[in-house]
Short mmCIF file of C-alpha atoms in Angstrom, two decimals:
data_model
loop_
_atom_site.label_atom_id
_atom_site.label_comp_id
_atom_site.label_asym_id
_atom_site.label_seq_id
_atom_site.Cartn_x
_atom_site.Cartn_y
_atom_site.Cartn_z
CA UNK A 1 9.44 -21.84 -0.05
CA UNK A 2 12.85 -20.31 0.45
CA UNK A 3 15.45 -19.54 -2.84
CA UNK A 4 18.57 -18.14 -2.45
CA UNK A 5 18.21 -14.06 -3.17
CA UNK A 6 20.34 -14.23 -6.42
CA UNK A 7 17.50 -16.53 -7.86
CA UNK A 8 14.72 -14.83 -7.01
CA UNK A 9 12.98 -12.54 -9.65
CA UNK A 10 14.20 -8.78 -10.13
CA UNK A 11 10.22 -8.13 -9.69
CA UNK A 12 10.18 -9.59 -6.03
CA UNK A 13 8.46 -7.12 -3.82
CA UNK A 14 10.93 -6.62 -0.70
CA UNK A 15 11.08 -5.17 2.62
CA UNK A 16 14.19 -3.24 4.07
CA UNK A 17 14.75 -3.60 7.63
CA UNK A 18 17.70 -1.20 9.08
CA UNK A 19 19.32 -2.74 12.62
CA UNK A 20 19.90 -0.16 15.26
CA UNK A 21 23.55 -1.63 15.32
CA UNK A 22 26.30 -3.87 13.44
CA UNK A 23 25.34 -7.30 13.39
CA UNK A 24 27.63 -9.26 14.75
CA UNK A 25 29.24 -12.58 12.76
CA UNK A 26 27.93 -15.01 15.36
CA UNK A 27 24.50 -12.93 14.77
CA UNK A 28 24.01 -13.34 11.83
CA UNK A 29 24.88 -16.84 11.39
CA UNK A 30 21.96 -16.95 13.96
CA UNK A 31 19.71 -14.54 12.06
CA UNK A 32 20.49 -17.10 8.87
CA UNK A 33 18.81 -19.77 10.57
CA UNK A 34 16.12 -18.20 11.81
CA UNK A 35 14.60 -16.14 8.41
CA UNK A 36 15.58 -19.27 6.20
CA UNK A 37 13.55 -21.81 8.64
CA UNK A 38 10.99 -18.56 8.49
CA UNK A 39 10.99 -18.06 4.25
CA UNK A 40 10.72 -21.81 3.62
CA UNK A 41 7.61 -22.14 5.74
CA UNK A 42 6.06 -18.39 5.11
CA UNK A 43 2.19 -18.15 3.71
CA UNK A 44 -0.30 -16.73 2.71
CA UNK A 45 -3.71 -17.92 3.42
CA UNK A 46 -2.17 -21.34 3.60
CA UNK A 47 -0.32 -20.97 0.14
CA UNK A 48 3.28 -21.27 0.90
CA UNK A 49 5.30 -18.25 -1.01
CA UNK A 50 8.78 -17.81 -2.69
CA UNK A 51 10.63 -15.77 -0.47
CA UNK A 52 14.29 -15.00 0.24
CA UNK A 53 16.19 -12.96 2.55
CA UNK A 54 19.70 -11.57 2.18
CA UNK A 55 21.67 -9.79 5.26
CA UNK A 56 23.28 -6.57 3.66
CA UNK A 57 26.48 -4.48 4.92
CA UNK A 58 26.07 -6.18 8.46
CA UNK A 59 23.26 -3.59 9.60
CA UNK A 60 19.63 -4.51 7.02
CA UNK A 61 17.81 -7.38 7.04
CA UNK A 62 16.00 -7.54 3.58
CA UNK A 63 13.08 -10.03 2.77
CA UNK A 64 11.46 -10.75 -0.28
CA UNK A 65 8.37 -12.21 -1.99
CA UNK A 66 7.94 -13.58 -5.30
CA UNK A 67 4.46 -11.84 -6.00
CA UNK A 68 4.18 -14.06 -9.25
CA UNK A 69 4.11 -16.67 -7.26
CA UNK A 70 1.16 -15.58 -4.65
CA UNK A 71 1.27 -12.13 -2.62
CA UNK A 72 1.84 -11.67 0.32
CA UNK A 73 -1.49 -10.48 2.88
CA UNK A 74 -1.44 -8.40 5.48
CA UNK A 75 -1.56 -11.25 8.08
CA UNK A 76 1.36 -12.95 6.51
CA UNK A 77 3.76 -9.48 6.20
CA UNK A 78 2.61 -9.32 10.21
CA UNK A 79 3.90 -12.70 10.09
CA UNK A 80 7.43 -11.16 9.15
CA UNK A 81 7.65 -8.45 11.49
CA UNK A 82 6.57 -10.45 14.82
CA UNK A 83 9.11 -12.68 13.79
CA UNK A 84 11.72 -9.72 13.43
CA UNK A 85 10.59 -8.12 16.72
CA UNK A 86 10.86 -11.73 18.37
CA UNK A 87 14.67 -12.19 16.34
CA UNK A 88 15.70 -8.51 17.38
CA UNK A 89 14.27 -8.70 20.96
CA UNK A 90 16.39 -11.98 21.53
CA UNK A 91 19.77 -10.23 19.82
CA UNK A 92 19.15 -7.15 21.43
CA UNK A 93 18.78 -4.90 17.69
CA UNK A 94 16.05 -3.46 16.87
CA UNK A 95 14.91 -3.36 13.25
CA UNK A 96 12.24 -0.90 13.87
CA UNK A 97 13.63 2.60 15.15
CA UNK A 98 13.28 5.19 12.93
CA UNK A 99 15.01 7.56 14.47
CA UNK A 100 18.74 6.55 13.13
CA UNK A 101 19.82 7.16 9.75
CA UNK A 102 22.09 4.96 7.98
CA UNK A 103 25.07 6.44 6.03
CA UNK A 104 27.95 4.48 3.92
CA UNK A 105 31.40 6.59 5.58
CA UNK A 106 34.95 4.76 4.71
CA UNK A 107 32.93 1.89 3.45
CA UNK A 108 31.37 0.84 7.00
CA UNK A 109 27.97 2.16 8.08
CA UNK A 110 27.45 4.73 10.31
CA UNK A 111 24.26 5.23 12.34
CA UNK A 112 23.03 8.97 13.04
CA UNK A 113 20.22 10.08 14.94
CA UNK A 114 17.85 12.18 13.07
CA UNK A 115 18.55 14.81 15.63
CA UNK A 116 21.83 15.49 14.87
CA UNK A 117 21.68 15.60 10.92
CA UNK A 118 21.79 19.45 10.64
CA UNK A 119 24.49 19.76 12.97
CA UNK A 120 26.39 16.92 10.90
CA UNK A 121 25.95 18.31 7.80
CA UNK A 122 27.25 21.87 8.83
CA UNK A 123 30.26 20.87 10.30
CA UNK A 124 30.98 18.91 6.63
CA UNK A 125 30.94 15.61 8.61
CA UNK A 126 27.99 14.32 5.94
CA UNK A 127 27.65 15.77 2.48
CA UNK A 128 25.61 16.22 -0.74
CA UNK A 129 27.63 13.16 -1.91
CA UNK A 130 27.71 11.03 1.22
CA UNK A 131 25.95 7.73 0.38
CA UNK A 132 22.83 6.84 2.25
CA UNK A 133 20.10 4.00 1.86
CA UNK A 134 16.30 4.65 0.25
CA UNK A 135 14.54 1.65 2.66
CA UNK A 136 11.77 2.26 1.00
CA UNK A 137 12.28 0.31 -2.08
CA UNK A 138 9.54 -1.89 -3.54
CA UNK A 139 11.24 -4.50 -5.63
CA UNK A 140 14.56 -6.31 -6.11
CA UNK A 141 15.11 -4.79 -9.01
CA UNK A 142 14.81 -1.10 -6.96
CA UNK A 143 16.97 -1.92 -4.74
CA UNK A 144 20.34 -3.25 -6.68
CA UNK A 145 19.54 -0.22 -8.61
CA UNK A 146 18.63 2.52 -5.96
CA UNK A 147 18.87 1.21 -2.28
CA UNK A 148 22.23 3.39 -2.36
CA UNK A 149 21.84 6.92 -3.15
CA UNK A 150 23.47 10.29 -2.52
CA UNK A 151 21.98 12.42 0.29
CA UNK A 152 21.69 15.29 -2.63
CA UNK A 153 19.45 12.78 -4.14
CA UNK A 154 17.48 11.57 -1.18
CA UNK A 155 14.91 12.93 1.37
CA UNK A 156 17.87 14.11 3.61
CA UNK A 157 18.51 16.88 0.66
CA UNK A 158 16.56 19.23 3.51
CA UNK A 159 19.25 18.83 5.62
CA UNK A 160 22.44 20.19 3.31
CA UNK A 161 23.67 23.87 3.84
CA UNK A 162 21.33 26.50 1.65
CA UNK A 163 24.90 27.01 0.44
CA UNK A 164 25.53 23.66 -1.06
CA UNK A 165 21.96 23.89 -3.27
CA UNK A 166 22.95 26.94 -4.79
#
């Protein structure tokens, strides 16, 4: 059963999907149809769920449960993701490589491979205070709080100059 994001509890357990590039407008008007026909029929073990879905800074795809409601089982989070491969293989995005990093520059997003992080950091291009995204939060309530997050206070704190941790 599919409610709109702001309604759904701040206890919610979500998922944060990162696209490999900008969604487009006429994408994501697609993308709308396709996760709310998903949310308002999505189960587990034949229990339908309260889920939502909101489509953040044109590049994350985040999906929620209502775990109050009824979790969600492994078979139904597969569910989610072959429906995300099947979405992303149609638009051409993929929602599943790892090997980008997502950064907030000038307000727009910025996409970094993972290769190229020391190099960008060095040359001052990223920062301790450049904003980045923790995609690993677990609940609604995480992620208003903490989905955005300096790099000084992220994993990518490896990355910064020895001089800038001194």
């Amino acid at each position: 059963m599919f409610i709109p994001f702001s309604e759904i509890s701040d206890q919610a357990r979500v998922w944060v999907y990162q696209s490999s590039r900008e969604i487009k407008a006429s994408e994501a008007e697609e993308m709308n149809e396709v996760l709310n026909a998903f949310c308002s029929q999505w189960q587990a073990h034949g229990a339908p769920l309260k889920t939502s879905f909101d489509i953040a800074l044109n590049h994350f795809i985040i999906l929620a449960v209502d775990e109050n409601s009824g979790g969600a089982s492994g078979c139904s989070i597969d569910g989610s993701v072959r429906m995300l491969k099947d979405l992303g293989a149609k638009l051409n995005i993929d929602f599943f490589d790892r090997t980008q990093v997502a950064f907030l520059l000038n307000d727009k997003v910025a996409l970094f491979p993972t290769t190229k992080l020391k190099e960008l950091f060095g040359e001052g291009t990223l920062n301790a205070s450049t904003s980045t995204f923790n995609n690993l939060v677990a609940t609604k309530a995480e992620y208003l709080r903490n989905w955005k997050v300096e790099v000084g206070d992220s994993w990518l704190a490896r990355y910064l100059p020895k001089s800038t941790l001194a």
